[in-house]
PDB file of C-alpha atoms and ligand atoms in Angstrom:
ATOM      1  CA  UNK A   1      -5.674  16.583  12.047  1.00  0.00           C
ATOM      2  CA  UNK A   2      -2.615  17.531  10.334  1.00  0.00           C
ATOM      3  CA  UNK A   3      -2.173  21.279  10.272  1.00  0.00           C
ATOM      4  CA  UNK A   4       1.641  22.379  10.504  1.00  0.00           C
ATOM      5  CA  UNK A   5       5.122  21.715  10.117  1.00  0.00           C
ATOM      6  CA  UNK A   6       7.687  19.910  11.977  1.00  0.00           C
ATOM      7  CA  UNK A   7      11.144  19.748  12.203  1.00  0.00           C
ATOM      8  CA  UNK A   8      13.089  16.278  14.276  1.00  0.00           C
ATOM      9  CA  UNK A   9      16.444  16.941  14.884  1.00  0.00           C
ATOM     10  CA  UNK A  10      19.381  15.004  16.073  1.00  0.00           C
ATOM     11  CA  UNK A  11      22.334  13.604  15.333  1.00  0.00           C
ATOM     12  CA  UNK A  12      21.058  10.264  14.364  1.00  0.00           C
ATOM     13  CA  UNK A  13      24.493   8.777  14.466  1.00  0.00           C
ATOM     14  CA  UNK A  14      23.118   6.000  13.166  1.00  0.00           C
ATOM     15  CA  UNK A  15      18.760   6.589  12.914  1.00  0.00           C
ATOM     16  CA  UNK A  16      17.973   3.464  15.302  1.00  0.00           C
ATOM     17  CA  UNK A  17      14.346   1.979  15.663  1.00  0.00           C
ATOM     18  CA  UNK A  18      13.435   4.427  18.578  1.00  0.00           C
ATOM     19  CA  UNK A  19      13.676   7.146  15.755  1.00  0.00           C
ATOM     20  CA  UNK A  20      11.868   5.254  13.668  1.00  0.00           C
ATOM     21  CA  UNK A  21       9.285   4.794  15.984  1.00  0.00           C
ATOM     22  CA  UNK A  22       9.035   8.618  16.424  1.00  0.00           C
ATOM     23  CA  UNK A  23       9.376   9.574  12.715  1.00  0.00           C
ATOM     24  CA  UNK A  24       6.557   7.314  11.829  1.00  0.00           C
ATOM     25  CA  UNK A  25       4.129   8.611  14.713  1.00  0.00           C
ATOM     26  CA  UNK A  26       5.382  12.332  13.861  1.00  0.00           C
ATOM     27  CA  UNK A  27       4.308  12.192   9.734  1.00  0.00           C
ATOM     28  CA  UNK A  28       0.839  10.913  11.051  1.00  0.00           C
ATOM     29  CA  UNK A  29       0.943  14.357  13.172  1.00  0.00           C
ATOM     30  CA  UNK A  30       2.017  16.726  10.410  1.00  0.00           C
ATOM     31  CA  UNK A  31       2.107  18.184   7.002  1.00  0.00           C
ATOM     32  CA  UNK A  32       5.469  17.671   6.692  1.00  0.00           C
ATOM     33  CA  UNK A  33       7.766  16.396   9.219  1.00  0.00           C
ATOM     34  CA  UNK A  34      11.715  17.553   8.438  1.00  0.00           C
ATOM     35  CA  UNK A  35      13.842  14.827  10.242  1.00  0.00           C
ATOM     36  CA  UNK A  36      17.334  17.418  10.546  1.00  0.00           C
ATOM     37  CA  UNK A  37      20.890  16.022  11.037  1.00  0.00           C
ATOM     38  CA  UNK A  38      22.897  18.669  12.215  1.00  0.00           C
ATOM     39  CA  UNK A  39      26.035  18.633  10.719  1.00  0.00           C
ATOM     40  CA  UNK A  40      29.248  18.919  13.081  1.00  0.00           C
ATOM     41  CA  UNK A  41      27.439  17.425  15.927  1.00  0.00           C
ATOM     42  CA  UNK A  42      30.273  15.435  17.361  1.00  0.00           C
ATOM     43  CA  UNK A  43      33.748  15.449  16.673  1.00  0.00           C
ATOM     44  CA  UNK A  44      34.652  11.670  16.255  1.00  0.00           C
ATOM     45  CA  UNK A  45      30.854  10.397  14.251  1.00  0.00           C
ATOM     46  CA  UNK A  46      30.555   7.053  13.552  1.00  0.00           C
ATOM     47  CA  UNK A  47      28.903   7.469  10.498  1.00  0.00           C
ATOM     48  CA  UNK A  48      29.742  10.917   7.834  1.00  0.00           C
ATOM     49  CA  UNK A  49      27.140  13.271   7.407  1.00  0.00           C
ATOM     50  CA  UNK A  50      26.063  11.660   4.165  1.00  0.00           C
ATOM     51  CA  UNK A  51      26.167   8.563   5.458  1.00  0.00           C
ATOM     52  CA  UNK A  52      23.933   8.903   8.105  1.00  0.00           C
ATOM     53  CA  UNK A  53      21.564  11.029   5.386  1.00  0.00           C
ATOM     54  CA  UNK A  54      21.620   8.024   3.285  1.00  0.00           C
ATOM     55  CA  UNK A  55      20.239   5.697   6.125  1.00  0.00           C
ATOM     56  CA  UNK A  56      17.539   7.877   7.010  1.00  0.00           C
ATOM     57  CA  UNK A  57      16.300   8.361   3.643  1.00  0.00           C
ATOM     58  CA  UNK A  58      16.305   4.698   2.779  1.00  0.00           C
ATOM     59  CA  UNK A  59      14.232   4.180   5.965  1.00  0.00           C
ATOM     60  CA  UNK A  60      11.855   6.498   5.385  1.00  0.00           C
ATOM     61  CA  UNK A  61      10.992   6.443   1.954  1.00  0.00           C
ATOM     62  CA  UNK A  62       7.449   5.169   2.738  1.00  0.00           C
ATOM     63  CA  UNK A  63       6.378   7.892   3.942  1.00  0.00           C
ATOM     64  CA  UNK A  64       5.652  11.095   1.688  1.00  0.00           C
ATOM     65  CA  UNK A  65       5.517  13.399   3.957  1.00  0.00           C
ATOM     66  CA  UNK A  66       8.891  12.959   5.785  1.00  0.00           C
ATOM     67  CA  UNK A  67      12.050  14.738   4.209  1.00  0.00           C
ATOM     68  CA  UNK A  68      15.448  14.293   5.179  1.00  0.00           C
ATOM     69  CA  UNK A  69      17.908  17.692   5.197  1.00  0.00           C
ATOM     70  CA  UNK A  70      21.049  18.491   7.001  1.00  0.00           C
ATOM     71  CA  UNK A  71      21.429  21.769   9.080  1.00  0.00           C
ATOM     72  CA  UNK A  72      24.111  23.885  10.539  1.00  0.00           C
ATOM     73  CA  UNK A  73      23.963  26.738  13.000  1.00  0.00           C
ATOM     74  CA  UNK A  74      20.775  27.638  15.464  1.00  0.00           C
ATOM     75  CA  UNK A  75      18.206  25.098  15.037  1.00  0.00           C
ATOM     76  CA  UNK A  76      15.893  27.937  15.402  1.00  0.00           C
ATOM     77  CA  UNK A  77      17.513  30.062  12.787  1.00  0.00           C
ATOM     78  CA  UNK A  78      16.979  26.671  10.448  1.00  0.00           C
ATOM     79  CA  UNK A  79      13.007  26.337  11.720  1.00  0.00           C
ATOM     80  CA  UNK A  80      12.431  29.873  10.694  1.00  0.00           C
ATOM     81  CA  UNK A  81      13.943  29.016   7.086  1.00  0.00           C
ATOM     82  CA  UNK A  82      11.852  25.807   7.157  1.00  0.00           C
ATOM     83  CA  UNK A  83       8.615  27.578   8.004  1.00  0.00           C
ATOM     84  CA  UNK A  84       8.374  24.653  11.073  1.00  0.00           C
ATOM     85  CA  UNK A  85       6.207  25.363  13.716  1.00  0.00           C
ATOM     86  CA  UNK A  86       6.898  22.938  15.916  1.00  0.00           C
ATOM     87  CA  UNK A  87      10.291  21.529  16.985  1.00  0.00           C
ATOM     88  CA  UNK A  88       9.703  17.272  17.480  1.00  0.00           C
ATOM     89  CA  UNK A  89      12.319  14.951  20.372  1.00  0.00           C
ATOM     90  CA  UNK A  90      11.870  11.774  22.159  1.00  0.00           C
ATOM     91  CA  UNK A  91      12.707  10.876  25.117  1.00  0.00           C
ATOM     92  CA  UNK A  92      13.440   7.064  26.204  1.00  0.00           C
ATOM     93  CA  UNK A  93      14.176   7.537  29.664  1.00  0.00           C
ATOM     94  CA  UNK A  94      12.792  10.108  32.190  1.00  0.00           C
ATOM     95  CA  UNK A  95      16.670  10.887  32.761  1.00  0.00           C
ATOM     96  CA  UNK A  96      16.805  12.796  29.035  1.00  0.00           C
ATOM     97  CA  UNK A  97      13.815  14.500  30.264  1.00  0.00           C
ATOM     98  CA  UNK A  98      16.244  17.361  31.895  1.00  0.00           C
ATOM     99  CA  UNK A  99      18.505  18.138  28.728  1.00  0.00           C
ATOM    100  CA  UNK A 100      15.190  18.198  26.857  1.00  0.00           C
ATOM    101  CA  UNK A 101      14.134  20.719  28.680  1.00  0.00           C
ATOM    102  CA  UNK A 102      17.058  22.579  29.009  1.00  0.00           C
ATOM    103  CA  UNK A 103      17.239  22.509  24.993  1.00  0.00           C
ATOM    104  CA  UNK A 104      13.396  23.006  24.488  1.00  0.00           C
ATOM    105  CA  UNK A 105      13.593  26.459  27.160  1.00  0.00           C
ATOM    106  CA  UNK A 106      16.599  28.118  25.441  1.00  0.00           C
ATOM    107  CA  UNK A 107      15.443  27.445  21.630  1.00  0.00           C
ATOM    108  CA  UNK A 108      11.920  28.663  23.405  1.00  0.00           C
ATOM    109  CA  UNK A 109      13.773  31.711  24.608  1.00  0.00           C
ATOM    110  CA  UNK A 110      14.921  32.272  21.107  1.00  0.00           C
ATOM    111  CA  UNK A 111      12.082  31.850  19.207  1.00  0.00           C
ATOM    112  CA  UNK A 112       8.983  32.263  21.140  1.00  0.00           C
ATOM    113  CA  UNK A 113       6.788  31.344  18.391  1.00  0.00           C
ATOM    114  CA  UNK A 114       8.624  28.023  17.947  1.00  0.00           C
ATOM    115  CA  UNK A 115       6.953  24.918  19.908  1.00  0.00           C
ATOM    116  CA  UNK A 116       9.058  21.904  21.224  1.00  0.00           C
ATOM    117  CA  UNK A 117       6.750  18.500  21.629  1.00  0.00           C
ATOM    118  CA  UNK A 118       8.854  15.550  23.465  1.00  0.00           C
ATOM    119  CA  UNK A 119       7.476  12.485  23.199  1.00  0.00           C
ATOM    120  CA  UNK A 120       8.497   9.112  24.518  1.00  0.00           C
ATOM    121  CA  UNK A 121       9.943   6.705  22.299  1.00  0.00           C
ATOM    122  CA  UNK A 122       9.712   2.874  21.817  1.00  0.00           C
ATOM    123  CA  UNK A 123      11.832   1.229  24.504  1.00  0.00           C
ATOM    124  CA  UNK A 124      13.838  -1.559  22.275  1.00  0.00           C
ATOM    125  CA  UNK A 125      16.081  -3.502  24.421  1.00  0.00           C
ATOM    126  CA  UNK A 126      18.075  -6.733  23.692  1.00  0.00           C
ATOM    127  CA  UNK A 127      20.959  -7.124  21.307  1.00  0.00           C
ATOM    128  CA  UNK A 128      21.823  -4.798  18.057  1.00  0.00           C
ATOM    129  CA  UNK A 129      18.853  -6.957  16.325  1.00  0.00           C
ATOM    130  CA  UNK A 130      15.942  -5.062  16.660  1.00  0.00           C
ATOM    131  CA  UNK A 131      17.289  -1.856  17.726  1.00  0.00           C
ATOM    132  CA  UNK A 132      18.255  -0.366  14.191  1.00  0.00           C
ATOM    133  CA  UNK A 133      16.551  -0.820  10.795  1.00  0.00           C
ATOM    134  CA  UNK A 134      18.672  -4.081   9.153  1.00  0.00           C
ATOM    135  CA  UNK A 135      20.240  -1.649   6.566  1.00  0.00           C
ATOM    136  CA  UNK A 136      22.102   0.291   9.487  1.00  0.00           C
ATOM    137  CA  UNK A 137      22.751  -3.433  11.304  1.00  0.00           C
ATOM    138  CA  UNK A 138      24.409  -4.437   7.817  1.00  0.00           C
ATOM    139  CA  UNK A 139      26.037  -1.100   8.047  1.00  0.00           C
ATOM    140  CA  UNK A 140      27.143  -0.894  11.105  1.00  0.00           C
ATOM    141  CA  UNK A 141      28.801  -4.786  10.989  1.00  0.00           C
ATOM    142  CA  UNK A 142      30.261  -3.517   8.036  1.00  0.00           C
ATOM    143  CA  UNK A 143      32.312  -0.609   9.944  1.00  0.00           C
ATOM    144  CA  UNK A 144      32.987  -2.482  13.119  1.00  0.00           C
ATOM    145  CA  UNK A 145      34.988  -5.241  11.410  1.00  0.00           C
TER     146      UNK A 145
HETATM  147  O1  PNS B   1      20.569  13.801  18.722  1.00  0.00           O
HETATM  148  P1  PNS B   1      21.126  14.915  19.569  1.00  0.00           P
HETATM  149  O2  PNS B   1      22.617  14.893  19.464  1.00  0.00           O
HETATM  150  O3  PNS B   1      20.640  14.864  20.982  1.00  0.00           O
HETATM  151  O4  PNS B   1      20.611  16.306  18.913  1.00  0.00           O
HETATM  152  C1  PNS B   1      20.931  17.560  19.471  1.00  0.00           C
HETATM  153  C2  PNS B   1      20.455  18.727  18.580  1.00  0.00           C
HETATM  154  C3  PNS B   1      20.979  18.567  17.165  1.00  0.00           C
HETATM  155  C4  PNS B   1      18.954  18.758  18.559  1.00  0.00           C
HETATM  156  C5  PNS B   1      20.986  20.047  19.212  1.00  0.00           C
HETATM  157  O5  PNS B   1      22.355  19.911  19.466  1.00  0.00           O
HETATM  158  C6  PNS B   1      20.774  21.277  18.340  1.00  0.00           C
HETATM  159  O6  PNS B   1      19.660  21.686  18.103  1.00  0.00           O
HETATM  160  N1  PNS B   1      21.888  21.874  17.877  1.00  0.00           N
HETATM  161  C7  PNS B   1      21.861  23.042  17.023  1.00  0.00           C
HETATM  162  C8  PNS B   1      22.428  24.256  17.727  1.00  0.00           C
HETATM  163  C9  PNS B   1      21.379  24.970  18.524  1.00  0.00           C
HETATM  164  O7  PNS B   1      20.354  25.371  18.024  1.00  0.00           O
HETATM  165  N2  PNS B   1      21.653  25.136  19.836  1.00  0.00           N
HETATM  166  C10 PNS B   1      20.745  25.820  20.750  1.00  0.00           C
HETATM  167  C11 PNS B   1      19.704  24.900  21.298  1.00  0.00           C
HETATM  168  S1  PNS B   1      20.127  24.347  22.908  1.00  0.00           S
END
């Protein structure tokens, strides 16, 4: 049953597989499921901003109920704006588990109303194959050489 809105944040510097894998079991979930790049995440990206919007959106224009924004300032403050009831992460390793928690408590303390779901992700291991979609791969060849 698909009752709500979501919002999946991250840097996604670049959107890899595992975030695919997430994205693709979070539209199933909801109405609407806002994948987020928060702009200014790092100093030193590997991919701009726009870059990394482009990626996602190519990768997830399958699905119609997945749209692709940028955000800047509280991620709670950008929920609220968004209508998004529920805040979506993954986890591949129990070892994110604790800054997970430590992110899901504080935006919890700041917006009470405002759920955070962490799911585990695909584990993809091996080389860069498999890992991202093959538009990043190209991508990604493209700025390492
Ligand atoms: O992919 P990342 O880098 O782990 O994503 C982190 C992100 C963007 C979810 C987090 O840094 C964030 O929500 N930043 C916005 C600022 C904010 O709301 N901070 C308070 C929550 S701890």
């Amino acid at each position: 049953m698909k009752t709500s809105i979501a919002i999946y944040p991250g840097s996604f510097d670049p959107v890899t597989n595992g975030h695919l894998d997430l994205i693709e079991r979070g539209e199933k979930m909801f109405d609407l499921l806002i994948v987020a790049v928060l702009r200014n995440a790092e100093k030193a990206p590997l991919f701009s901003v726009a870059e990394r919007v482009e990626m996602l959106r190519e990768v997830t224009r399958q699905w119609s109920g997945v749209e692709v924004e940028v955000f800047d300032g509280l991620l709670v403050d950008y929920a609220r704006k968004r209508h998004a009831g529920v805040i979506l992460r993954g986890i591949r390793a129990i070892s994110d588990y604790e800054y997970e928690l430590q992110m899901a408590l504080m935006n919890r303390k700041l917006e009470p109303r405002l759920e955070t779901v962490v799911r585990e992700i695909a584990q993809l291991g091996g080389p860069l194959q498999g890992l991202v979609p093959p538009v990043v791969e190209e991508r990604l060849r493209a700025k390492v050489s």
